[in-house]
Coordinates of C-alpha atoms in Angstrom, one line a residue:
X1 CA 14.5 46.9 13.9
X2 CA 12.8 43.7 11.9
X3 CA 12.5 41.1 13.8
X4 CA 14.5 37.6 12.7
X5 CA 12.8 34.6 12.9
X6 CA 14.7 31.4 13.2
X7 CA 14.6 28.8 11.0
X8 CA 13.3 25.3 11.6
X9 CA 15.3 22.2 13.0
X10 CA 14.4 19.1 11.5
X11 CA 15.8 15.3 10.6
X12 CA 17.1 16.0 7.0
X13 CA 14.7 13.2 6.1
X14 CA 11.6 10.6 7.2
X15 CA 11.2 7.4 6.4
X16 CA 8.2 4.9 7.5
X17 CA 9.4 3.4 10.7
X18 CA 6.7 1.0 11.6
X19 CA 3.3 -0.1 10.3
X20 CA 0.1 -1.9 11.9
X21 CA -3.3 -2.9 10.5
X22 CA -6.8 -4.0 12.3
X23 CA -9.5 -5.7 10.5
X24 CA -12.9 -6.3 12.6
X25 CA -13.7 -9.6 12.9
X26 CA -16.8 -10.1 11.2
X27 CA -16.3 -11.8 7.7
X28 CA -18.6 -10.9 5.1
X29 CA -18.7 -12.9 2.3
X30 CA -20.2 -11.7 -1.2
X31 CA -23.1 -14.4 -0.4
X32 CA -24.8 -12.1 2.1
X33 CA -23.9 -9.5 0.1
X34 CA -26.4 -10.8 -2.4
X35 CA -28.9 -11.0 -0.2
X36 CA -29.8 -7.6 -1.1
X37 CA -29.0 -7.4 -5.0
X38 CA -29.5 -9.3 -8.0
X39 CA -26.3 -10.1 -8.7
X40 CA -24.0 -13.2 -8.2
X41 CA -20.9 -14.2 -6.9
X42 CA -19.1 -14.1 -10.3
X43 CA -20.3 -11.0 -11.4
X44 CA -18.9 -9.1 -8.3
X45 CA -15.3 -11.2 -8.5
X46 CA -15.4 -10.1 -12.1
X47 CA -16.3 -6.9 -11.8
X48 CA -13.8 -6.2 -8.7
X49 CA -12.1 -8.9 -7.8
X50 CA -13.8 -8.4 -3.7
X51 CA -14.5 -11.8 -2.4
X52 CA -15.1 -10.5 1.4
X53 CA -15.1 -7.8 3.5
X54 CA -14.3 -7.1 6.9
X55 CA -17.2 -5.3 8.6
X56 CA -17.0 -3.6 11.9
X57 CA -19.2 -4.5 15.3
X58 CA -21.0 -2.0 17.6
X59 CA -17.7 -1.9 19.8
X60 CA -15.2 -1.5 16.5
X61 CA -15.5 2.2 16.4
X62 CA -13.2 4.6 14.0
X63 CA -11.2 5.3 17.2
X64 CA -10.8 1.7 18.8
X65 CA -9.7 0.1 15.2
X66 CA -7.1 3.0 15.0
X67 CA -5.9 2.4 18.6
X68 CA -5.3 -1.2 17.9
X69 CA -3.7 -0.2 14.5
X70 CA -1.8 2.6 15.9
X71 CA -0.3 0.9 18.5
X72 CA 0.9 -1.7 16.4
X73 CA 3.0 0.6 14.4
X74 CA 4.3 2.2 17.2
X75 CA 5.3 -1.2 18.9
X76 CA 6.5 -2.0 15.2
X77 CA 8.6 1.0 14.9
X78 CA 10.2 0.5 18.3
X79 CA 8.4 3.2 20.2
X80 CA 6.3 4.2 22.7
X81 CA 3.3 6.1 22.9
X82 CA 4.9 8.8 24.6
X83 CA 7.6 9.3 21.8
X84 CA 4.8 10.6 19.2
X85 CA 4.3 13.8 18.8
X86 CA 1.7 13.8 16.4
X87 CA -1.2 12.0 15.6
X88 CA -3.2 12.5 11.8
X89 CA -6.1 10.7 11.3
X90 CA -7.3 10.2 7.6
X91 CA -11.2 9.4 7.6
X92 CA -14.3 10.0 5.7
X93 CA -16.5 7.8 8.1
X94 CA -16.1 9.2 11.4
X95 CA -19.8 10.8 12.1
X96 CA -19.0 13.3 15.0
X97 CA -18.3 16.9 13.3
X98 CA -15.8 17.6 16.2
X99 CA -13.5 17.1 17.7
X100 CA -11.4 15.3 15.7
X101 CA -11.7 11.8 16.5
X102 CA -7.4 11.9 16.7
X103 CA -7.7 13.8 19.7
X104 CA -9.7 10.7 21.8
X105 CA -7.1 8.2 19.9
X106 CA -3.9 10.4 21.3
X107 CA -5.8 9.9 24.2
X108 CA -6.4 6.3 24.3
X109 CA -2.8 5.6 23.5
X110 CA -1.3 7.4 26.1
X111 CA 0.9 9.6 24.0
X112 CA 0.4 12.7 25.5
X113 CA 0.2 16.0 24.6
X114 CA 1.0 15.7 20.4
X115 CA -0.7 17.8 17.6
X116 CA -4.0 15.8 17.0
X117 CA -6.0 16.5 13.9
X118 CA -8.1 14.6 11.2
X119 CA -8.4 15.6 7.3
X120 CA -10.1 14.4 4.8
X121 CA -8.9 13.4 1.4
X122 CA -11.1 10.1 0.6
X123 CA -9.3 6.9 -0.6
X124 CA -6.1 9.5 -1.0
X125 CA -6.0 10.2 2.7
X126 CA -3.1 8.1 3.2
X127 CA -1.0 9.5 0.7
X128 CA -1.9 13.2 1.7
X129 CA -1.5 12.5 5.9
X130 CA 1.9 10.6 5.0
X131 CA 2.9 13.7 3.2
X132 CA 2.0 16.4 6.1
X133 CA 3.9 13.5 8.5
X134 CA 7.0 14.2 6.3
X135 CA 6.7 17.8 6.3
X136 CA 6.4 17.7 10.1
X137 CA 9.5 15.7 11.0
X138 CA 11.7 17.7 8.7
X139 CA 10.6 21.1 9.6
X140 CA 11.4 19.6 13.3
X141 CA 7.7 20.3 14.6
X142 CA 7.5 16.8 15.3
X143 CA 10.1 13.6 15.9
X144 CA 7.4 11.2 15.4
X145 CA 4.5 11.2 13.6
X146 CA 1.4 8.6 13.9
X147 CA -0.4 8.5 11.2
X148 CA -3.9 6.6 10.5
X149 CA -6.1 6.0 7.7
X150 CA -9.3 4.5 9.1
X151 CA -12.6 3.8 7.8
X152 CA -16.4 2.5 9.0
X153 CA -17.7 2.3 5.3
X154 CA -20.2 0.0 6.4
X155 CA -22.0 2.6 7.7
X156 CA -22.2 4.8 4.4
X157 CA -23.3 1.6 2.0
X158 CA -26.5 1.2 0.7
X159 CA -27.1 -2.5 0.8
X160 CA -29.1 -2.0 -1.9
X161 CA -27.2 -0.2 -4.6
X162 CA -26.3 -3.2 -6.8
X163 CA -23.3 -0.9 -7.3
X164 CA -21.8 -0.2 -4.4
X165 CA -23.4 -2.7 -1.8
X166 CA -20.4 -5.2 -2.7
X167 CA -17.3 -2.6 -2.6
X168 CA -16.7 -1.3 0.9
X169 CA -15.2 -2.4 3.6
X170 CA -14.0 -1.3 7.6
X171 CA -10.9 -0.8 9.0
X172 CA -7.6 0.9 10.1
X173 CA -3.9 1.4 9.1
X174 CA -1.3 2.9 10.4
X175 CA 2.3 3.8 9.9
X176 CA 4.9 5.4 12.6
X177 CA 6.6 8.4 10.1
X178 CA 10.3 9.6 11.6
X179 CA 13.7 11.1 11.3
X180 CA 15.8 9.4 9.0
X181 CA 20.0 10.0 7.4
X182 CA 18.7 9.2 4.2
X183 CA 15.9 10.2 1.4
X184 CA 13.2 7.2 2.2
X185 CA 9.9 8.9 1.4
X186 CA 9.9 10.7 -2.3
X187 CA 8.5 13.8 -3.2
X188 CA 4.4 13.5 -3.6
X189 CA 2.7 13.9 -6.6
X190 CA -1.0 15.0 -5.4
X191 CA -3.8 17.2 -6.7
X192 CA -7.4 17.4 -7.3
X193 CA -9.9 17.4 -10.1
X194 CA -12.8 19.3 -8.9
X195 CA -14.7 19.2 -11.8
X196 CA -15.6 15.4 -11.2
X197 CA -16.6 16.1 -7.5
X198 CA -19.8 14.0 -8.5
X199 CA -18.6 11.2 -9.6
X200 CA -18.0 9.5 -6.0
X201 CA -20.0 11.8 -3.7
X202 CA -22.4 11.0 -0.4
X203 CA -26.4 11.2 -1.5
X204 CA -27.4 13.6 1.2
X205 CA -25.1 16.2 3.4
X206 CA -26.1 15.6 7.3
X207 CA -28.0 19.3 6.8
X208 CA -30.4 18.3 4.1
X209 CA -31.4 14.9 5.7
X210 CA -31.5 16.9 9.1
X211 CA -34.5 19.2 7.5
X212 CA -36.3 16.3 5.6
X213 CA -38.2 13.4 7.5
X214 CA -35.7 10.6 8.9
X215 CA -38.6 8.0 8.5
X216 CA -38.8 8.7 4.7
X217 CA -35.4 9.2 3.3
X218 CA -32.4 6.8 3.7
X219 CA -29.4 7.6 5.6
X220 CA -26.8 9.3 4.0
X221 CA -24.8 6.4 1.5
X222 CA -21.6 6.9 -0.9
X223 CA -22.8 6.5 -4.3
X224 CA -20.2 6.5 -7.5
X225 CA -20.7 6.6 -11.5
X226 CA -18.8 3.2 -11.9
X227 CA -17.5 3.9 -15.4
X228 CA -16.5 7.1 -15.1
X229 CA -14.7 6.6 -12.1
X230 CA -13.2 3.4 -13.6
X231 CA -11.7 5.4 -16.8
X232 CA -10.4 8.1 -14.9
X233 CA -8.6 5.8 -12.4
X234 CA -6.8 3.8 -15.5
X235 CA -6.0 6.3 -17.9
X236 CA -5.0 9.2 -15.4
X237 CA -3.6 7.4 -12.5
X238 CA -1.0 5.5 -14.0
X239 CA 0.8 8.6 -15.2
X240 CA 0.1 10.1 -12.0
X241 CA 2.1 7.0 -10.8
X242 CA 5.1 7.5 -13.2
X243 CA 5.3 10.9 -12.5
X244 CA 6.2 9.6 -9.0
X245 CA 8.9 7.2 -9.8
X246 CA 10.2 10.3 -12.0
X247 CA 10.3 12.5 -9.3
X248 CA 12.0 10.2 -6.5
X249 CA 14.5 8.9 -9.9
X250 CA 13.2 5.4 -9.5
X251 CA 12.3 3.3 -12.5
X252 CA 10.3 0.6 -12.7
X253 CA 13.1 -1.8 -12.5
X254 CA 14.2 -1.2 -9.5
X255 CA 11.0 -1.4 -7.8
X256 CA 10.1 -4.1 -5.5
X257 CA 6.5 -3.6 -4.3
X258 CA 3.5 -1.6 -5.9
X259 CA 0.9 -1.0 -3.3
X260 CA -2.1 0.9 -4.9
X261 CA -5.6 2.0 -3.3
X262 CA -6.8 -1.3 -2.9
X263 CA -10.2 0.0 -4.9
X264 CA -10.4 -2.6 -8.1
X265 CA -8.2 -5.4 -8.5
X266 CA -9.4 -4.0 -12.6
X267 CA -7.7 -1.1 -12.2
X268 CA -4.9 -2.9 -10.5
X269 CA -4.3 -4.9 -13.3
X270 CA -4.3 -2.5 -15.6
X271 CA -2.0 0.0 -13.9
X272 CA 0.1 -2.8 -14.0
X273 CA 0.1 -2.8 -17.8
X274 CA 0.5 0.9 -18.7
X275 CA 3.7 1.0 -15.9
X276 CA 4.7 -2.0 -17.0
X277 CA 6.0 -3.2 -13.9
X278 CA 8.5 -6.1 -14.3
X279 CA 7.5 -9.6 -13.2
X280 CA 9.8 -9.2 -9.7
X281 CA 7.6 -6.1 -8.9
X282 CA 5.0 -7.5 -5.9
X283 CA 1.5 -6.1 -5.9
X284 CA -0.7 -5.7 -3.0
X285 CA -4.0 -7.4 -4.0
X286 CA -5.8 -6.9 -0.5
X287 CA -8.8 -5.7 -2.0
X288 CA -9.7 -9.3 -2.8
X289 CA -10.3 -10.4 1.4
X290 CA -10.6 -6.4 2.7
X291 CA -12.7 -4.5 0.1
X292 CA -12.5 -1.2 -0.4
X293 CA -11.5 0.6 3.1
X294 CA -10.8 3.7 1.7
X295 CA -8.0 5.8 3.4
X296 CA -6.9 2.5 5.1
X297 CA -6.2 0.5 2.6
X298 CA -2.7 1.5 1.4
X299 CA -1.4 1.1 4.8
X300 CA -3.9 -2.1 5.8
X301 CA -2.1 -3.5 2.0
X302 CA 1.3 -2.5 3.6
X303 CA 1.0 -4.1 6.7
X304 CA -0.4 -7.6 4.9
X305 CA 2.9 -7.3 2.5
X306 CA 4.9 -7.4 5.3
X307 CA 3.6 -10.0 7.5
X308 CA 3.1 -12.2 5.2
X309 CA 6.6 -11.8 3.7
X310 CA 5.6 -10.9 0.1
X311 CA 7.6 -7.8 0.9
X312 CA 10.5 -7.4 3.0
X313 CA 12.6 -4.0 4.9
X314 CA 13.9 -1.6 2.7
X315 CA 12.0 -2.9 0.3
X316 CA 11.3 0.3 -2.1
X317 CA 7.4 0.5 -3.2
X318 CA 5.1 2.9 -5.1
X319 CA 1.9 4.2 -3.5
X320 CA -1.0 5.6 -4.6
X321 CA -4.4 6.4 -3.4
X322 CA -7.0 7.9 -5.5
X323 CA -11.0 8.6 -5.0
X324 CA -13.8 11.3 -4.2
X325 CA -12.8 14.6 -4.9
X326 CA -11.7 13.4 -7.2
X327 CA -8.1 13.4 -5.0
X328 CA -5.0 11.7 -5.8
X329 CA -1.7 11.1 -4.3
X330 CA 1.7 9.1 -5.1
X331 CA 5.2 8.6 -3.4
X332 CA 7.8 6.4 -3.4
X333 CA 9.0 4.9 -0.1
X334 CA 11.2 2.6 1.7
X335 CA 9.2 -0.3 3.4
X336 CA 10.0 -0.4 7.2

């Protein structure tokens, strides 16, 4: 006799219930930035529309920025550490091979016992853990689902790259995922485009500059063919974008927030254009104060929406994160 296996017992749906941000304290305007390229101030506002950056401090690790961002959401959704049962941490920057750093910040929160792991999907890592966070409160492996997109670019930026030295930035978001009576997170529209791998790629892997001398070859940095990352970002991200509103059947009318990967405020722009989001629509611009923080910066933009009332609950926003891989991912959602 075949054994029967029995199905799963999920919420029908998940919806964002809560959402927290950390940003280190250390300001860095583009003036110190320049202190290491011949460049200017206007060029890099031109060019990117960065002003400052947040960079981390010796005691601002990967895991204590995602327990102060993580425990925001989950105070924001209500919660307590104990009610999640499962913690994904999005991250490119985290330097220990294992374990995965969101087994120490499961740990540090107090939640318990939850599924802990860490993946990495670049400046799409949001969209890709928010996705596995949906699948695991409706397949009922999980009530609620912590998940984190953190980032210590800092420590992968080659001051001296006139450019990158200006992009990156540190920090953590985070959003509480959970049960819900009604559709509030669409269907994602993610893939890869493997073929471009170079284009945004790390200098040295940790085995190569192992084997050569430390005292003559820099640490590992990200490096990234500008241009061509620039065109593919415009031309192919935007209809990556409208395939999402197709798929959730929400049109650009009756969108109230856009919150891209906070990468270009360029690209921004012209995303804007090709959608042709309506004048109501409110963008996230928090590239301008945060830099480019990677896998945190859709949630980090979320969080700053919110408290700063440019958006409001149940607001409904496209997202869409997009870098090294070259990854992408997009979803409509309800703001919590």
């Amino acid at each position: 006799m075949t054994a029967k296996i029995r199905p799963s017992k999920g919420a029908p749906y998940a919806r964002i219930l809560g959402v927290g941000g950390y940003r280190p304290t250390r300001v860095v305007p583009n003036e110190e930035i320049l202190k290491h390229i011949d460049s200017s101030d206007e060029w890099i506002r031109s060019r990117s529309g960065i002003a400052t950056r947040h960079w981390a401090g010796p005691d601002e690790t990967v895991a204590t920025m995602s327990v102060e961002a993580g425990g925001k959401a989950i105070a924001d959704a209500g919660l307590t550490p104990e009610q999640i049962g499962g913690v994904i941490v999005s991250t490119v920057s985290h330097f220990k091979q294992t374990p995965a750093v969101a087994t120490e910040i499961a740990h540090l929160l107090g939640t318990g016992k939850p599924a802990a792991f860490d993946i990495s999907a670049g400046c799409a890592g949001f969209g890709y853990a928010l996705t596995l966070a949906k699948g695991m409160i409706t397949d009922g492996t999980a009530e609620h689902v912590l998940v984190i997109g953190v980032e210590r670019l800092s420590d992968l930026t080659d001051l001296e790259d006139r450019a990158t030295a200006f992009l990156f930035g540190d920090g953590a978001g985070a959003v509480v995922v959970g049960p819900s009576r009604e559709p509030a997170i669409g269907p994602t529209v993610w893939g890869s485009e493997g073929d471009k791998s170079d284009t945004i790629t790390q200098t040295l892997p940790w085995d190569v500059y192992r084997e050569q001398n430390a005292a003559d070859v820099r640490f590992p940095a990200l490096r990234q063919e500008g241009q061509a990352v620039f065109r593919w970002a415009v031309y192919e991200m935007a209809k990556v974008a409208q395939q999402a509103l197709d798929e959730a059947g929400v049109s650009a009318d009756e969108l109230d927030a856009f919150i891209p990967h906070q990468a270009n405020m360029r690209i921004i722009d012209s995303m804007i254009k090709t959608l042709k989001l309506p004048e109501h629509v409110t963008v996230a611009r928090d590239v301008e104060t945060t830099g480019n923080t990677s896998a945190a910066s859709i949630p980090l933009a979320m969080e700053r929406l919110l408290a700063t009332g440019q958006a409001k609950s149940g607001d409904t926003a496209l997202v869409i994160g997009f870098g090294a891989g070259l990854v992408y991912a997009a979803t409509v959602v309800t703001l919590p």
